Amino acid sequence: MLILVSYDVSTESAAGRRRLRRVAKVCLNYGQRVQKSVFECKVNLAQMEILKAELLDEIDEEEDSLRIYRISEPLDKNLMEFGKFKAVDFEDTLIV
Amino acid sequence: MLILVSYDVSTESAAGRRRLRRVAKVCLNYGQRVQKSVFECKVNLAQMEILKAELLDEIDEEEDSLRIYRISEPLDKNLMEFGKFKAVDFEDTLIV
């Protein structure tokens, strides 16, 4: 399934900046960054649970906000993207 | 339908900061802010087209990134939220 991981981590403190880096690092293991604090990840149920647990280990629930959405598929019918970044289509043929 | 509007607007310049404010202002007409640059909006197809046009009027496609996702419904089955902000459930009974 396709999920969107979106987070707001306060960068006012060094600890917050460190959390921000670690949250991004976790997400990179599961998918691609499409905006500064937004990742698209392709996961199964088991991977979802592990990703969730890893992210909850990194954020400070008193300070930060984490949202994980399930996105309707196929993505190309349910996403409009404009501007600077164009995401890589997981399903597209990979030209090597 | 339920959509997620997510954007990255560069805030290095005064023009960017102005665009950021105007993009947020447009989104507020259609839904609720759930993170700094993420809004959940409940729209029909016609409203979606108008929202898209209004947002494209505000962003600089050379500088900024705008993504509009359709979110699977019902929201409570397709969203996990953790941390500081809890979104208002559009469908929930409004206690006045």
mmCIF file of C-alpha atoms in Angstrom:
data_model
loop_
_atom_site.group_PDB
_atom_site.id
_atom_site.type_symbol
_atom_site.label_atom_id
_atom_site.label_comp_id
_atom_site.label_asym_id
_atom_site.label_seq_id
_atom_site.Cartn_x
_atom_site.Cartn_y
_atom_site.Cartn_z
ATOM 1 C CA MET A 1 0.000 0.000 0.000
ATOM 2 C CA LEU A 2 1.010 3.581 -0.552
ATOM 3 C CA ILE A 3 1.330 5.860 2.444
ATOM 4 C CA LEU A 4 2.223 9.476 2.962
ATOM 5 C CA VAL A 5 4.341 10.308 5.964
ATOM 6 C CA SER A 6 4.179 13.972 6.904
ATOM 7 C CA TYR A 7 5.762 15.555 9.958
ATOM 8 C CA ASP A 8 6.380 18.839 11.681
ATOM 9 C CA VAL A 9 9.415 18.718 13.936
ATOM 10 C CA SER A 10 10.347 21.899 15.755
ATOM 11 C CA THR A 11 13.795 23.078 14.629
ATOM 12 C CA GLU A 12 14.231 25.765 17.270
ATOM 13 C CA SER A 13 16.440 23.558 19.417
ATOM 14 C CA ALA A 14 19.455 21.417 18.534
ATOM 15 C CA ALA A 15 17.510 18.417 19.825
ATOM 16 C CA GLY A 16 14.687 19.244 17.405
ATOM 17 C CA ARG A 17 17.063 19.568 14.449
ATOM 18 C CA ARG A 18 18.578 16.209 15.418
ATOM 19 C CA ARG A 19 15.094 14.614 15.568
ATOM 20 C CA LEU A 20 14.307 16.068 12.147
ATOM 21 C CA ARG A 21 17.378 14.453 10.610
ATOM 22 C CA ARG A 22 16.657 11.098 12.271
ATOM 23 C CA VAL A 23 12.983 11.075 11.202
ATOM 24 C CA ALA A 24 13.996 11.779 7.585
ATOM 25 C CA LYS A 25 16.614 9.036 7.782
ATOM 26 C CA VAL A 26 14.004 6.505 8.913
ATOM 27 C CA CYS A 27 11.627 7.491 6.112
ATOM 28 C CA LEU A 28 14.368 7.169 3.477
ATOM 29 C CA ASN A 29 14.522 3.443 4.280
ATOM 30 C CA TYR A 30 10.911 3.059 3.160
ATOM 31 C CA GLY A 31 10.314 5.483 0.326
ATOM 32 C CA GLN A 32 11.087 8.759 -1.354
ATOM 33 C CA ARG A 33 11.134 12.338 -0.126
ATOM 34 C CA VAL A 34 8.667 14.438 -2.112
ATOM 35 C CA GLN A 35 8.823 17.595 -0.020
ATOM 36 C CA LYS A 36 10.937 18.791 2.903
ATOM 37 C CA SER A 37 8.852 16.940 5.482
ATOM 38 C CA VAL A 38 6.766 14.655 3.310
ATOM 39 C CA PHE A 39 7.601 11.133 2.133
ATOM 40 C CA GLU A 40 5.757 8.674 -0.087
ATOM 41 C CA CYS A 41 6.389 5.113 1.033
ATOM 42 C CA LYS A 42 5.317 1.778 -0.467
ATOM 43 C CA VAL A 43 4.876 -0.674 2.417
ATOM 44 C CA ASN A 44 2.999 -3.778 3.453
ATOM 45 C CA LEU A 45 1.190 -4.022 6.798
ATOM 46 C CA ALA A 46 4.176 -5.452 8.649
ATOM 47 C CA GLN A 47 6.529 -2.769 7.287
ATOM 48 C CA MET A 48 3.966 -0.129 8.209
ATOM 49 C CA GLU A 49 4.000 -1.216 11.834
ATOM 50 C CA ILE A 50 7.804 -1.215 11.950
ATOM 51 C CA LEU A 51 7.999 2.202 10.255
ATOM 52 C CA LYS A 52 5.456 3.597 12.703
ATOM 53 C CA ALA A 53 7.379 2.222 15.697
ATOM 54 C CA GLU A 54 10.693 3.572 14.376
ATOM 55 C CA LEU A 55 9.192 7.021 13.813
ATOM 56 C CA LEU A 56 7.579 7.086 17.261
ATOM 57 C CA ASP A 57 10.990 6.259 18.711
ATOM 58 C CA GLU A 58 12.404 9.412 17.092
ATOM 59 C CA ILE A 59 9.745 12.099 17.562
ATOM 60 C CA ASP A 60 8.893 13.959 20.750
ATOM 61 C CA GLU A 61 5.117 13.666 20.948
ATOM 62 C CA GLU A 62 4.984 16.758 23.157
ATOM 63 C CA GLU A 63 6.712 18.888 20.507
ATOM 64 C CA ASP A 64 6.320 17.282 17.108
ATOM 65 C CA SER A 65 3.453 16.235 14.844
ATOM 66 C CA LEU A 66 3.476 13.039 12.754
ATOM 67 C CA ARG A 67 0.729 12.058 10.304
ATOM 68 C CA ILE A 68 0.603 8.861 8.267
ATOM 69 C CA TYR A 69 -2.038 8.805 5.523
ATOM 70 C CA ARG A 70 -3.038 5.990 3.274
ATOM 71 C CA ILE A 71 -3.152 7.395 -0.235
ATOM 72 C CA SER A 72 -5.696 6.179 -2.790
ATOM 73 C CA GLU A 73 -4.117 4.224 -5.635
ATOM 74 C CA PRO A 74 -3.153 4.289 -8.408
ATOM 75 C CA LEU A 75 -1.088 7.315 -7.504
ATOM 76 C CA ASP A 76 -1.233 8.920 -10.912
ATOM 77 C CA LYS A 77 -5.036 9.136 -10.584
ATOM 78 C CA ASN A 78 -4.909 10.498 -7.052
ATOM 79 C CA LEU A 79 -2.035 12.940 -7.048
ATOM 80 C CA MET A 80 -1.563 16.283 -8.760
ATOM 81 C CA GLU A 81 1.953 17.655 -8.445
ATOM 82 C CA PHE A 82 3.057 21.115 -9.487
ATOM 83 C CA GLY A 83 6.275 23.034 -9.279
ATOM 84 C CA LYS A 84 9.803 22.170 -8.435
ATOM 85 C CA PHE A 85 9.888 18.517 -7.534
ATOM 86 C CA LYS A 86 8.468 15.601 -9.489
ATOM 87 C CA ALA A 87 8.298 12.314 -7.589
ATOM 88 C CA VAL A 88 9.610 9.058 -9.064
ATOM 89 C CA ASP A 89 6.754 6.688 -10.032
ATOM 90 C CA PHE A 90 7.376 3.395 -8.179
ATOM 91 C CA GLU A 91 5.374 1.421 -10.757
ATOM 92 C CA ASP A 92 6.967 2.986 -13.825
ATOM 93 C CA THR A 93 9.409 0.925 -15.918
ATOM 94 C CA LEU A 94 12.947 1.451 -14.618
ATOM 95 C CA ILE A 95 15.242 2.249 -17.561
ATOM 96 C CA VAL A 96 18.700 0.952 -16.583
ATOM 97 C CA MET B 1 -13.948 13.989 -1.469
ATOM 98 C CA LEU B 2 -11.079 14.444 0.967
ATOM 99 C CA ILE B 3 -7.815 15.886 -0.295
ATOM 100 C CA LEU B 4 -4.477 16.686 1.240
ATOM 101 C CA VAL B 5 -2.766 19.844 0.078
ATOM 102 C CA SER B 6 0.928 19.886 0.853
ATOM 103 C CA TYR B 7 3.399 22.533 -0.232
ATOM 104 C CA ASP B 8 6.999 23.636 0.067
ATOM 105 C CA VAL B 9 7.401 27.344 -0.527
ATOM 106 C CA SER B 10 10.883 28.761 -0.193
ATOM 107 C CA THR B 11 10.991 31.316 2.632
ATOM 108 C CA GLU B 12 14.432 32.701 1.886
ATOM 109 C CA SER B 13 13.051 35.742 0.128
ATOM 110 C CA ALA B 14 10.350 38.199 1.145
ATOM 111 C CA ALA B 15 8.455 37.195 -1.984
ATOM 112 C CA GLY B 16 8.582 33.555 -0.871
ATOM 113 C CA ARG B 17 7.317 34.383 2.607
ATOM 114 C CA ARG B 18 4.469 36.364 0.990
ATOM 115 C CA ARG B 19 3.583 33.424 -1.256
ATOM 116 C CA LEU B 20 3.598 31.127 1.796
ATOM 117 C CA ARG B 21 1.067 33.316 3.596
ATOM 118 C CA ARG B 22 -1.156 33.598 0.518
ATOM 119 C CA VAL B 23 -1.101 29.831 -0.176
ATOM 120 C CA ALA B 24 -2.106 29.125 3.427
ATOM 121 C CA LYS B 25 -4.867 31.736 3.184
ATOM 122 C CA VAL B 26 -6.305 30.047 0.082
ATOM 123 C CA CYS B 27 -6.253 26.632 1.758
ATOM 124 C CA LEU B 28 -8.011 27.958 4.867
ATOM 125 C CA ASN B 29 -11.052 28.670 2.674
ATOM 126 C CA TYR B 30 -11.367 24.973 1.914
ATOM 127 C CA GLY B 31 -10.292 23.049 4.971
ATOM 128 C CA GLN B 32 -8.144 22.824 8.056
ATOM 129 C CA ARG B 33 -4.443 23.167 8.639
ATOM 130 C CA VAL B 34 -3.036 19.953 10.109
ATOM 131 C CA GLN B 35 0.644 20.799 9.886
ATOM 132 C CA LYS B 36 2.640 23.889 8.962
ATOM 133 C CA SER B 37 2.352 23.270 5.225
ATOM 134 C CA VAL B 38 -0.310 20.582 5.087
ATOM 135 C CA PHE B 39 -4.084 21.055 4.851
ATOM 136 C CA GLU B 40 -6.946 18.581 4.788
ATOM 137 C CA CYS B 41 -9.780 19.850 2.599
ATOM 138 C CA LYS B 42 -13.226 18.424 1.916
ATOM 139 C CA VAL B 43 -14.186 19.454 -1.643
ATOM 140 C CA ASN B 44 -16.288 18.396 -4.595
ATOM 141 C CA LEU B 45 -14.855 18.239 -8.107
ATOM 142 C CA ALA B 46 -15.782 21.817 -8.973
ATOM 143 C CA GLN B 47 -14.265 23.172 -5.749
ATOM 144 C CA MET B 48 -11.155 21.107 -6.386
ATOM 145 C CA GLU B 49 -10.640 22.788 -9.755
ATOM 146 C CA ILE B 50 -11.113 26.257 -8.266
ATOM 147 C CA LEU B 51 -8.771 25.489 -5.350
ATOM 148 C CA LYS B 52 -6.146 24.180 -7.750
ATOM 149 C CA ALA B 53 -6.398 27.287 -9.943
ATOM 150 C CA GLU B 54 -6.203 29.613 -6.920
ATOM 151 C CA LEU B 55 -3.123 27.807 -5.598
ATOM 152 C CA LEU B 56 -1.411 27.850 -8.991
ATOM 153 C CA ASP B 57 -2.032 31.598 -9.091
ATOM 154 C CA GLU B 58 -0.062 31.972 -5.847
ATOM 155 C CA ILE B 59 2.913 29.625 -6.153
ATOM 156 C CA ASP B 60 6.038 30.115 -8.237
ATOM 157 C CA GLU B 61 6.372 26.832 -10.117
ATOM 158 C CA GLU B 62 10.104 27.479 -10.577
ATOM 159 C CA GLU B 63 10.670 27.773 -6.825
ATOM 160 C CA ASP B 64 7.864 26.023 -4.976
ATOM 161 C CA SER B 65 6.375 22.519 -4.801
ATOM 162 C CA LEU B 66 2.625 21.841 -4.521
ATOM 163 C CA ARG B 67 1.107 18.384 -4.141
ATOM 164 C CA ILE B 68 -2.596 17.563 -3.937
ATOM 165 C CA TYR B 69 -3.413 14.010 -2.881
ATOM 166 C CA ARG B 70 -6.744 12.296 -2.725
ATOM 167 C CA ILE B 71 -6.910 10.594 0.655
ATOM 168 C CA SER B 72 -8.707 7.268 1.102
ATOM 169 C CA GLU B 73 -11.866 7.578 3.169
ATOM 170 C CA PRO B 74 -13.126 7.238 5.846
ATOM 171 C CA LEU B 75 -10.320 9.315 7.298
ATOM 172 C CA ASP B 76 -10.258 7.570 10.653
ATOM 173 C CA LYS B 77 -9.389 4.298 8.886
ATOM 174 C CA ASN B 78 -6.729 5.878 6.704
ATOM 175 C CA LEU B 79 -4.923 8.293 8.967
ATOM 176 C CA MET B 80 -2.703 7.773 11.981
ATOM 177 C CA GLU B 81 -1.819 10.968 13.795
ATOM 178 C CA PHE B 82 0.690 11.308 16.585
ATOM 179 C CA GLY B 83 2.060 14.166 18.591
ATOM 180 C CA LYS B 84 1.165 17.753 19.045
ATOM 181 C CA PHE B 85 -1.789 18.449 16.743
ATOM 182 C CA LYS B 86 -5.023 16.503 16.429
ATOM 183 C CA ALA B 87 -7.151 17.368 13.395
ATOM 184 C CA VAL B 88 -10.875 18.122 13.712
ATOM 185 C CA ASP B 89 -13.017 15.291 12.260
ATOM 186 C CA PHE B 90 -15.284 16.873 9.624
ATOM 187 C CA GLU B 91 -17.845 14.061 10.009
ATOM 188 C CA ASP B 92 -17.901 14.028 13.796
ATOM 189 C CA THR B 93 -20.968 15.432 15.599
ATOM 190 C CA LEU B 94 -20.449 19.137 16.259
ATOM 191 C CA ILE B 95 -21.260 19.890 19.905
ATOM 192 C CA VAL B 96 -22.523 23.476 20.053
#
